[in-house]
XYZ file of C-alpha atoms in Angstrom:
592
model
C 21.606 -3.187 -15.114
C 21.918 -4.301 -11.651
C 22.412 -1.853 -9.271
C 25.907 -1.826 -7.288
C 24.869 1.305 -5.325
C 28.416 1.491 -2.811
C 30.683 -0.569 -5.244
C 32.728 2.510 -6.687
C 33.487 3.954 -3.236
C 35.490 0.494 -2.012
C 36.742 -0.183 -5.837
C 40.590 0.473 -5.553
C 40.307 -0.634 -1.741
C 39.071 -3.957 -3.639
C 41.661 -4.062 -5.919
C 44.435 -3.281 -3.519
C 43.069 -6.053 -1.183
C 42.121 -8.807 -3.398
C 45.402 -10.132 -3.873
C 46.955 -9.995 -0.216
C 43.797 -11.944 0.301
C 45.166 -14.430 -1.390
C 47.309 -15.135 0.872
C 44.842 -15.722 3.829
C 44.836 -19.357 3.851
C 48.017 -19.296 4.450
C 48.337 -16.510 7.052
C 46.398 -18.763 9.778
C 49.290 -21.206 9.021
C 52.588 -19.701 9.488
C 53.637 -16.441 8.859
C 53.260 -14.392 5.763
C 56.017 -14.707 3.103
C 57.703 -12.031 1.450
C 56.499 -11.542 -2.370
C 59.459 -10.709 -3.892
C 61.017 -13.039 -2.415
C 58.755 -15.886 -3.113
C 59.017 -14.856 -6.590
C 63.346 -15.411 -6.544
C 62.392 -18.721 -4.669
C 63.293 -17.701 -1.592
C 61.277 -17.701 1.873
C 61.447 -15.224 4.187
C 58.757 -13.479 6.270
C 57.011 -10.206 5.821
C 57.217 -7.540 8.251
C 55.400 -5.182 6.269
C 52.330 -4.977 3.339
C 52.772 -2.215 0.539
C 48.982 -0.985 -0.128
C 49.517 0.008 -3.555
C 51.710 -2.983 -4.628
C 49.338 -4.988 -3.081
C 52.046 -7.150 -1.790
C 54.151 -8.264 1.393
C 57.786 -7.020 1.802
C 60.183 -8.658 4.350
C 62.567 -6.501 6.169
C 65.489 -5.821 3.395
C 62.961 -5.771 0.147
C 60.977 -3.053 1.923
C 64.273 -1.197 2.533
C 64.434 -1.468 -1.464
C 60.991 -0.407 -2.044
C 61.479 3.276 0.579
C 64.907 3.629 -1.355
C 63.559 3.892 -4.867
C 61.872 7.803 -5.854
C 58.841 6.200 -8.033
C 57.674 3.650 -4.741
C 58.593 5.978 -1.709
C 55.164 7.872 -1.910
C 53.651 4.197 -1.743
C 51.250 3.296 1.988
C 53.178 0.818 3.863
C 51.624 -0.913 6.807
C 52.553 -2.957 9.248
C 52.017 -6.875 8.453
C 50.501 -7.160 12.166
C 46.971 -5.184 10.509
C 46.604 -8.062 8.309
C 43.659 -9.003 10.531
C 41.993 -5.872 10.221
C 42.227 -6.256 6.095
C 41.204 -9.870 6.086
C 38.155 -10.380 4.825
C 37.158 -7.110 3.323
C 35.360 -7.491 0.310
C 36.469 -10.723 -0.415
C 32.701 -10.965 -2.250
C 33.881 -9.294 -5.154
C 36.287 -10.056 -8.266
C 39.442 -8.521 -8.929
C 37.889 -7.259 -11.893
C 34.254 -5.991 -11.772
C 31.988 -7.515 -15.035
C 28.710 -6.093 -16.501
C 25.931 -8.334 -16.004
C 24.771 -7.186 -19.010
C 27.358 -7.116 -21.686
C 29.991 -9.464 -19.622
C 32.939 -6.766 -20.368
C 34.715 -5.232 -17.250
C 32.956 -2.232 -15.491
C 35.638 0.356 -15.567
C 33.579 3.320 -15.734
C 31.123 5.180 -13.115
C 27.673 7.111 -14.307
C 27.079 9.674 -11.777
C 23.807 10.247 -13.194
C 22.155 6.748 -12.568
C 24.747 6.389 -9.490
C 25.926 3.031 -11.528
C 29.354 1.252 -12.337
C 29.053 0.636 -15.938
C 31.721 -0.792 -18.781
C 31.944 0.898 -22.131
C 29.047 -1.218 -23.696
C 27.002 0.449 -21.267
C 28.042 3.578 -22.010
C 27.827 3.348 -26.293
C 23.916 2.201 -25.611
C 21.794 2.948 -22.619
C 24.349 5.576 -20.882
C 25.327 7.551 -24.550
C 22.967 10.432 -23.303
C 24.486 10.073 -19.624
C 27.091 13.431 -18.697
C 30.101 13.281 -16.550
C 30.599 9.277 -16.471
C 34.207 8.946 -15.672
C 36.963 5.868 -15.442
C 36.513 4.215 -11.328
C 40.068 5.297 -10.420
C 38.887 8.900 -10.918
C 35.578 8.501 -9.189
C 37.824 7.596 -6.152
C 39.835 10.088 -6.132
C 39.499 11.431 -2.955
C 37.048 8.777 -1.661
C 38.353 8.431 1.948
C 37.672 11.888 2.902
C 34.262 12.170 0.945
C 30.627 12.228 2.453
C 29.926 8.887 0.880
C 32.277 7.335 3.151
C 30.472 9.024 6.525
C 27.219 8.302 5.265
C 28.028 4.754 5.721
C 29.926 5.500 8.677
C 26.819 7.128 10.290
C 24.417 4.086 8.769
C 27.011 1.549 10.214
C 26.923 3.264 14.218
C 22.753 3.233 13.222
C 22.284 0.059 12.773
C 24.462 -1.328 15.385
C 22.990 1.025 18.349
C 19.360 -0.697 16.999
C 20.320 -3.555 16.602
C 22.044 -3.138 20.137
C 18.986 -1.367 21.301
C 17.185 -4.469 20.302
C 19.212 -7.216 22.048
C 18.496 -4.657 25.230
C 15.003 -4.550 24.798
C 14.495 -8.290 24.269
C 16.673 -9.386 27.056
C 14.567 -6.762 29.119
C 11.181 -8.745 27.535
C 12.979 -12.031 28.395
C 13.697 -11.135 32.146
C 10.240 -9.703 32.732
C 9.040 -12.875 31.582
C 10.859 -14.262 34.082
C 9.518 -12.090 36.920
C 5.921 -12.356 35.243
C 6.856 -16.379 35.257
C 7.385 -16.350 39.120
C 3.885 -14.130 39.624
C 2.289 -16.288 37.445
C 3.360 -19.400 39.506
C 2.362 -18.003 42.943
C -1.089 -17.077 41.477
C -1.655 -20.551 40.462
C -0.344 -21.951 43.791
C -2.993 -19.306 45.459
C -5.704 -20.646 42.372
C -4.664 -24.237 43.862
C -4.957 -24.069 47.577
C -8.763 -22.065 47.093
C -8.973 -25.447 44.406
C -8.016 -27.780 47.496
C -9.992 -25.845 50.459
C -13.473 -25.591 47.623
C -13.135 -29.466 47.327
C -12.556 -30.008 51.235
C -15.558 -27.698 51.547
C -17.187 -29.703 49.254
C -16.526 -32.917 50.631
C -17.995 -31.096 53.750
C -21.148 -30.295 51.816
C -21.035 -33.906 50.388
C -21.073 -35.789 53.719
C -23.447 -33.275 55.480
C -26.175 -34.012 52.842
C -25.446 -37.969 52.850
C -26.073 -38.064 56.796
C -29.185 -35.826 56.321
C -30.798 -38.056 53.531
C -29.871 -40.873 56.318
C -31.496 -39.520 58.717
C -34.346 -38.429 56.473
C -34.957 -41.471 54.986
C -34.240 -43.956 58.443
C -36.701 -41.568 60.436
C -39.362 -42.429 57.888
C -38.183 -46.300 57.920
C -38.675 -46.113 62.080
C -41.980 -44.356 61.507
C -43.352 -47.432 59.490
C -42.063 -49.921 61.715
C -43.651 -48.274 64.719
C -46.980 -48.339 62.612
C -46.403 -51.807 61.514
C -45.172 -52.889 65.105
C -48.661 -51.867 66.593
C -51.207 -53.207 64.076
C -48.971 -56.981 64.499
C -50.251 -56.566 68.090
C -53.723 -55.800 66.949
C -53.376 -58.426 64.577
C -51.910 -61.358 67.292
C -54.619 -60.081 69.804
C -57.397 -61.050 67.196
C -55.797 -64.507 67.070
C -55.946 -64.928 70.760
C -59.636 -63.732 70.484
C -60.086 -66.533 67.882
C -58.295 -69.040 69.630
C -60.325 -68.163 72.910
C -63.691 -68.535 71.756
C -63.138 -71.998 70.075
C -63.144 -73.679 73.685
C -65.641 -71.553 75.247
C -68.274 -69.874 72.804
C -71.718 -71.413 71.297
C -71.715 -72.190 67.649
C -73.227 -69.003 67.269
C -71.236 -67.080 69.039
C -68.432 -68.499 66.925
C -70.038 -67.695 63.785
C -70.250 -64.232 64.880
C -67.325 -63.662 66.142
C -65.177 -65.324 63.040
C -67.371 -62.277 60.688
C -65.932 -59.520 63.408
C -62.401 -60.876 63.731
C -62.488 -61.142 60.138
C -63.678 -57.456 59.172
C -61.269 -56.244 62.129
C -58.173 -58.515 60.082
C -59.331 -57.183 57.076
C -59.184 -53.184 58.209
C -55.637 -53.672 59.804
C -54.456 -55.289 56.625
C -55.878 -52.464 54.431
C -53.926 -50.332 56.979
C -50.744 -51.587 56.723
C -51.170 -52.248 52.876
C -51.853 -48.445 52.992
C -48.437 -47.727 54.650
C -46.729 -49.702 52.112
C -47.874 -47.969 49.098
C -45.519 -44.936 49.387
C -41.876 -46.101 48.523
C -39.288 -45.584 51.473
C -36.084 -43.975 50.607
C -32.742 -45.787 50.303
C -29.172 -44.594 50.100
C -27.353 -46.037 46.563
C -24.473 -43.834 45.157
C -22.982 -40.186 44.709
C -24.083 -39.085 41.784
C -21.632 -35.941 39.964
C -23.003 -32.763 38.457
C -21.295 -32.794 34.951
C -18.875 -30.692 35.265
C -17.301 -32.039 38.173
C -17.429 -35.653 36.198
C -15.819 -34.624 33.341
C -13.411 -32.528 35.750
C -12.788 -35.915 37.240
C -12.431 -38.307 34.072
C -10.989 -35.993 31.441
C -8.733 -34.339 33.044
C -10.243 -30.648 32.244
C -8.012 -27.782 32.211
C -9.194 -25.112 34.676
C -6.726 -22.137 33.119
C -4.186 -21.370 30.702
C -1.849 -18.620 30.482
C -2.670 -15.966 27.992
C -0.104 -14.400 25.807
C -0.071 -11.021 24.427
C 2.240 -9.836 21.550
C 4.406 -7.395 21.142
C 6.261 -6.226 18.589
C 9.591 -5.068 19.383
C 10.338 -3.649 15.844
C 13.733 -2.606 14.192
C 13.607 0.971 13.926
C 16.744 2.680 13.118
C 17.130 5.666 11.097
C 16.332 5.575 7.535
C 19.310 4.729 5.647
C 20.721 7.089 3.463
C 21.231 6.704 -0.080
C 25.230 6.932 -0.738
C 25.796 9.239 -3.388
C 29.422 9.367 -5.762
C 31.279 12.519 -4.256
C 31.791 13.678 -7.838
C 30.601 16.734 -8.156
C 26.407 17.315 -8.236
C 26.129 18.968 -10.948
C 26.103 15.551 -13.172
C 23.097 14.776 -10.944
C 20.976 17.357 -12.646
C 18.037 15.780 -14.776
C 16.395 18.579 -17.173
C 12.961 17.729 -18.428
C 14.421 17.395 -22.134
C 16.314 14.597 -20.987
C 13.451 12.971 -19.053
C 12.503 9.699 -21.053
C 9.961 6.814 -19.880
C 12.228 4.418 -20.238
C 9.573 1.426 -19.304
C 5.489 1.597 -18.531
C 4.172 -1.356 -16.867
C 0.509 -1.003 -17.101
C -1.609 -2.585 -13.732
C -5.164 -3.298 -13.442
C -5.791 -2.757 -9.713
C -8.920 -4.600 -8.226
C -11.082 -2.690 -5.778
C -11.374 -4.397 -2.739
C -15.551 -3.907 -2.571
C -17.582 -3.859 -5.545
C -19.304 -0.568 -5.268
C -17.752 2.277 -6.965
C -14.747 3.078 -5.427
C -11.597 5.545 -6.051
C -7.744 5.194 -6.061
C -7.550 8.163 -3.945
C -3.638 8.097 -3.141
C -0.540 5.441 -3.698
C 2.940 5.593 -2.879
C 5.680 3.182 -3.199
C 6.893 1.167 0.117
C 10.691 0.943 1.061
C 10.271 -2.479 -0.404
C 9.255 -2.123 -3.590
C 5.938 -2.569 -3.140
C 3.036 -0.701 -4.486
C 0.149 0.588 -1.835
C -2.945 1.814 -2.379
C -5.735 3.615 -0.845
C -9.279 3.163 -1.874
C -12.058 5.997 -0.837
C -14.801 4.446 0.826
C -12.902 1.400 1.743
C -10.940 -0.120 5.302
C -8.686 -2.038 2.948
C -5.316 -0.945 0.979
C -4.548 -3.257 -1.839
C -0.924 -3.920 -2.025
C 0.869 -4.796 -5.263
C 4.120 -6.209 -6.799
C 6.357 -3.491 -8.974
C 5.645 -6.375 -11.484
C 1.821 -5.880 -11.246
C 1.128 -9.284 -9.100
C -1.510 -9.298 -6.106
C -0.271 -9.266 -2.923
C -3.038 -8.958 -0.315
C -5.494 -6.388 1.004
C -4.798 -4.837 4.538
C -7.235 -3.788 6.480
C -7.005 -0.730 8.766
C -9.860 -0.286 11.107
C -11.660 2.974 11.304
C -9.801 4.622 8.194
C -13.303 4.561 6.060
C -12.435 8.053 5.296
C -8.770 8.336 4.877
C -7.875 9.897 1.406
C -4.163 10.661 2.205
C -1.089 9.223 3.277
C 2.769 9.821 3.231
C 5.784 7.398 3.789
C 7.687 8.670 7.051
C 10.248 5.737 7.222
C 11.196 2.255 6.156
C 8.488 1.008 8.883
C 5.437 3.875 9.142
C 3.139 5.892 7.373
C 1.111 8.789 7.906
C -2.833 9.032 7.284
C -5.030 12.383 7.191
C -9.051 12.149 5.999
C -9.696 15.194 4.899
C -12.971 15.101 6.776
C -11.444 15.716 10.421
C -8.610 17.451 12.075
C -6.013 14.713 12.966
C -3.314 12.863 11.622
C -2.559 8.918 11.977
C 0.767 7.294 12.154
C 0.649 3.645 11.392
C 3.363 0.918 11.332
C 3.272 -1.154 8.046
C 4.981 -4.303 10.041
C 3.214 -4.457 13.329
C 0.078 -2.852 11.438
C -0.558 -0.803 14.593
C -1.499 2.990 14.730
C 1.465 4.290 16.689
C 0.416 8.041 17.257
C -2.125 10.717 16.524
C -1.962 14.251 16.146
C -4.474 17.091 16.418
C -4.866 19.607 14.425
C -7.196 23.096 14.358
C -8.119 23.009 10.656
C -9.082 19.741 8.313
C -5.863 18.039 7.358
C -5.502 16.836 3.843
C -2.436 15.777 1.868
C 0.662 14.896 3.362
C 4.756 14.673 2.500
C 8.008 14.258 4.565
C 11.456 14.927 3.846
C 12.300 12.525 6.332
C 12.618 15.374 9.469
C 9.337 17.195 9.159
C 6.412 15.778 7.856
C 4.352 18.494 5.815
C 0.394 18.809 5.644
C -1.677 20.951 3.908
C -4.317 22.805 5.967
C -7.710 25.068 4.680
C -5.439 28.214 4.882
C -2.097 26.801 5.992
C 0.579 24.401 5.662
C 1.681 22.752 8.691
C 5.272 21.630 9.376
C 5.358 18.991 12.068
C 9.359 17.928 13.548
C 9.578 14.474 13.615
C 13.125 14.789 15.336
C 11.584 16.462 18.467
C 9.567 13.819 20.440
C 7.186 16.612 21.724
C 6.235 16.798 17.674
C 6.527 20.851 17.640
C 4.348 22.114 15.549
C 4.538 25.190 13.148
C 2.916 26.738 9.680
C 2.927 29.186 6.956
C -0.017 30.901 4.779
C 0.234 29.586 1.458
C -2.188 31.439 -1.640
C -5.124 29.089 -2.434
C -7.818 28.173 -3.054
C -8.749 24.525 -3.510
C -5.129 22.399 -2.581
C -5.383 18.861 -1.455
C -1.669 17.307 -2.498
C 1.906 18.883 -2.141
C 5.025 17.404 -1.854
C 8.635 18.682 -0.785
C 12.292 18.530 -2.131
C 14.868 20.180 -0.344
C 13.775 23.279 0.658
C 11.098 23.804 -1.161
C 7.287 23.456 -1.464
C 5.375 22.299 -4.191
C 1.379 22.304 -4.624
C -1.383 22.465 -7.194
C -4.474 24.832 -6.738
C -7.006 23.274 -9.085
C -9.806 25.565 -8.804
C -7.177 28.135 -10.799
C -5.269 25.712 -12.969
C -1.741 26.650 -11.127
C 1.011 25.118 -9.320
C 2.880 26.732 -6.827
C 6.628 26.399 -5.870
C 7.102 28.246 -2.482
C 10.114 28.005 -0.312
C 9.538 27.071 3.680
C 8.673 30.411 4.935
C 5.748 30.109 2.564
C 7.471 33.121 -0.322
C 6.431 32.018 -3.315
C 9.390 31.110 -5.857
C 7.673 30.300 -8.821
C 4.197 29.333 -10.421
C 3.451 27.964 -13.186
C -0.048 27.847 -15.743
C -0.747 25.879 -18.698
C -3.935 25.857 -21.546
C -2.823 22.255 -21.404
C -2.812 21.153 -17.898
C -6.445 21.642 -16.483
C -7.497 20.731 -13.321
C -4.238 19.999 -11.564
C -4.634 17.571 -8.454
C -1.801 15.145 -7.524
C 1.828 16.354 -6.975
C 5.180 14.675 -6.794
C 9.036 15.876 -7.339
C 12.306 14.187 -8.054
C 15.941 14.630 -7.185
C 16.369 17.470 -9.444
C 13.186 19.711 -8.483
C 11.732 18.405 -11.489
C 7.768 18.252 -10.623
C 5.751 15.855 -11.771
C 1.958 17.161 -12.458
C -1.497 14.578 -12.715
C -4.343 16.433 -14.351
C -7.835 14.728 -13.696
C -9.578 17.325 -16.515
C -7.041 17.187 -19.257
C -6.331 13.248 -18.801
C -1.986 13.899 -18.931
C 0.709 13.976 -16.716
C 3.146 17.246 -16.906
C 6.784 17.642 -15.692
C 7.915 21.118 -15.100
C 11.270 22.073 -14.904
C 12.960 23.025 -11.611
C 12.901 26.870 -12.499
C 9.104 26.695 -13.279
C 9.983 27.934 -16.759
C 9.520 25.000 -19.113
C 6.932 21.844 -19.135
C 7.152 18.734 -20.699
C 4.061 16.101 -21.280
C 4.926 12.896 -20.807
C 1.790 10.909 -20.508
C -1.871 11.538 -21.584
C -4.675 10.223 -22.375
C -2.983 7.778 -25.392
C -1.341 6.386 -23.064
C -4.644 5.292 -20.914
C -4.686 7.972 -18.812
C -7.952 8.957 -17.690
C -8.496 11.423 -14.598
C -5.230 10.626 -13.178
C -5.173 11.779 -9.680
C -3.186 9.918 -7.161
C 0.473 9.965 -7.859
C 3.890 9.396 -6.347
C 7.877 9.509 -7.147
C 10.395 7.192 -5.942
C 13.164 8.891 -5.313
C 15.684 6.021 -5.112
C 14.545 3.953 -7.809
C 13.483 6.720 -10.021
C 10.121 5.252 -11.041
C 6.923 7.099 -11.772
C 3.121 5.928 -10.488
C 0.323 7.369 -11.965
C -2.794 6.161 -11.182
C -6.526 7.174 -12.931
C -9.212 7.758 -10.371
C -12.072 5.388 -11.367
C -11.048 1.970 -13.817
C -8.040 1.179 -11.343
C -5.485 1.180 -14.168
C -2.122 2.540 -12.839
C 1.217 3.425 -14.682
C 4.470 2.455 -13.434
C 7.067 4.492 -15.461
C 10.932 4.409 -15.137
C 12.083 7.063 -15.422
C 15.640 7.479 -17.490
């Protein structure tokens, strides 16, 4: 049946309201007519709104209405509040129907905190006591705790959510200041930019004019050379053209073979010069980055981001409970039924031979698990469907966790001293705190979280931002899980077969030991005190009563239960995960 967890408390607020509602289309139209009027044909306009008659009265019918005995008791309001009743719960029917069996839900089950019709309560409610008709659930409504529990979750919320717009305006103007220091960097970045090129234009003509000078002193060098052997060359034509007039035929002869061995050395001399290549000046030529600076365009920063996560954190939202009286609310273990066992096969997220060391079931429905010997929790449906894995660095050796909120969790190893608080949504450790004694399993009510020491159980306050820090002795020997309702302390010593209910000064209340529960390991409790037992030896699951008197099996090893250790009650859905150590099959029991 589907859950209509706050509809009994605004019922007869519904039904008073629905049909003045009615008459909102109108209202933003002209005024609002007087019903008994309207119904004699006549028009005239309402000053006032009976409540209970759910109808508007003009001036002389609600005279009428004060003079007669059985409507004087009646709340009249002024027709000006209209606007303050429009709109409220104009989402549901005059008449509530059963999703179920389609009949009207005129009843309330305080037991399963559901509004139910009389099909419901002839078949899956027959066993329910103290279900009772909605106009007697409400008696007495407006002044119950119900009502300020969603007070106090209403002002939550809207401080948050408040708190939130602050904090992200805050983000949004510090951008803005971060923004302007960001731009005068880059304008800094961009004048060094503009001086390093003029430097480097600098650098760039410097070297040009030196490799000009360079190469022309070596160009003036040759010419020198060249210049004198053309005079040694033009003298040895003079020398020629001299002795033609002048010398003997053999003096001729001779002197041709000199001025020919002399022309012949000068031009092996200046053929000699020419061999090495003279330098020339052609064209810049860019280092690679610089071209690609120049023809692509290249990016020479960006900004970098960081995230943050500004979560929503309010308070965790209470569960609104009937102000009938508690005692309905009492579930004895001989009325505890499994009303549904979904059966998952849980991968491991490495293939070695890994444990399902502890579970627990998120705010949204969602199942979490913790492997031994493994970084990653697997995370599964309620229906049994993968999810993902999440990966947690450095938590190799975490065996234990808790659910503080709707956002965190807590972590201990029981191989080291401290305790890790880690958002689920940001997947951020948040916090860590040091203790003097290995830390092992873990529970919170919500205002302390509890953890079980080697001799001790520590309480930390999670109200107090300096996280005080207190404990009590506690009788045992080998403890690893307890968990807390109320005021109360619950834990298993496996080493003697014996659980342990203790109140918060650490007196022991009650224990409890079976021949049938052996080896006693994982602990959880419900509303009622009822605790809820996984034995690893004896392959079961126990429920004791709330006294510590009586015990109930309700799973073993028939039901595939083998070494169950990790396990873990939700309180607001009233389901049951047991988990066995070593195949990865988990139950998922409702609990009725």
């Amino acid at each position: 049946m589907k859950k209509v967890q706050q509809a009994h408390i605004w019922h007869q607020l519904n039904n008073i309201l629905f049909r003045f509602c009615k008459y909102d289309k109108m209202a933003t139209e002209r005024a609002l007519n007087c019903g008994p009027c309207d119904y004699k044909h006549e028009t005239n306009s309402a000053v006032k709104w009976c409540v209970d008659c759910t109808e508007a009265l003009c001036s002389t019918c609600f005279d009428v209405h004060k003079g007669l005995k059985v409507l004087r008791n009646h709340n009249v309001i002024g027709i000006e509040n209209q606007d303050t009743l429009q709109g409220i719960i104009l989402d549901l029917p005059e008449t509530q129907m059963c999703d179920k069996h389609d009949k009207a839900s005129e009843y309330f089950c305080p037991l399963h905190d559901d509004i139910v019709c009389i099909k419901c309560i002839q078949t899956s409610h027959i066993h329910c006591d103290g279900w009772l008709p909605i106009s007697e659930a409400a008696d007495g409504v407006k002044s119950s705790v119900a009502k300020e529990t969603i007070n106090q979750d209403l002002e939550d919320v809207i401080r948050n959510v408040e708190d939130l717009i602050e904090s992200h305006e805050q983000e949004r103007i510090s951008n803005q200041n971060v923004c302007k220091n960001l731009k005068d960097e880059a304008s800094k970045v961009v004048q060094r930019v503009v001086q390093r090129v003029k430097d480097i234009e600098t650098e760039f003509v410097s070297t040009i004019e030196v490799q000009q000078t360079d190469s022309s002193s070596k160009i003036g060098s040759r010419t020198i050379k060249f210049k004198d052997k053309l005079q040694s060359i033009k003298c040895l034509r003079n020398r020629l053209i001299g002795i033609e007039g002048y010398a003997s035929d053999s003096q001729i002869f001779l002197s041709i073979r000199k001025i020919s061995k002399e022309l012949s050395e000068h031009t092996e001399e200046v053929k000699s010069v020419t061999e090495e290549p003279i330098s020339i000046l052609k064209e810049l030529k860019f280092t690679a980055p610089v071209q690609s600076f120049l023809t692509e365009g290249t990016v020479l920063c960006h900004v970098q981001n960081d995230s943050k996560h500004l979560a929503f954190q309010p308070t965790q939202l209470k569960k609104v409970q009937s102000h009938v009286a508690a005692s309905v609310y009492k579930l004895t273990i001989d009325k505890i039924e499994l009303q549904k066992v979904v059966k998952i096969d849980i991968d491991p997220p490495e293939s070695k031979g890994t444990k399902i060391w502890s579970a627990v079931i998120l705010p949204n429905k969602q199942l979490f698990f913790k492997w031994s010997e493994s970084n990653n929790f697997s995370i599964y449906t309620s229906a049994g469907e993968f999810v993902r894995y999440l990966s947690v660095e450095d938590n190799l050796s975490c065996n234990y966790m808790a659910i503080i909120d709707t956002n965190r969790l807590a972590f201990s190893y029981g191989t080291n001293k401290k305790v890790d608080f880690f958002n689920i949504h940001s997947q951020q450790s948040e916090k860590q705190i040091i203790f003097n004694q290995n830390i092992y399993g873990l529970s919170c009510d919500g205002d302390n979280l509890y953890v079980v020491g080697e001799t001790v159980i520590f309480f930390v306050d999670l109200t107090d931002d300096r996280l005080r820090i207190t404990s009590v002795p506690v009788s045992m020997d080998e403890v690893y899980f307890l968990s807390v309702n109320g005021d109360k302390l619950y834990y298993a010593d496996n080493q003697n077969n014996t659980v342990y209910c203790c109140n918060k000064t650490g007196e022991e209340v009650w224990s409890f030991t079976n021949e049938v529960m052996k080896f006693p390991n994982g602990i959880a409790t419900d509303n009622s005190g009822n605790t809820y037992v996984a034995c690893e030896t004896s392959h079961n699951v126990l429920v004791i009563s709330a006294d510590g008197k009586h015990y109930k099996e309700i799973l073993n090893a028939s039901d595939g239960l083998k070494e169950p250790r990790a396990i873990f009650y939700d309180k607001i859905e009233n389901r049951l995960l047991v988990c066995n150590t070593l195949n990865g099959q988990v139950l998922l029991c409702t609990i009725k």
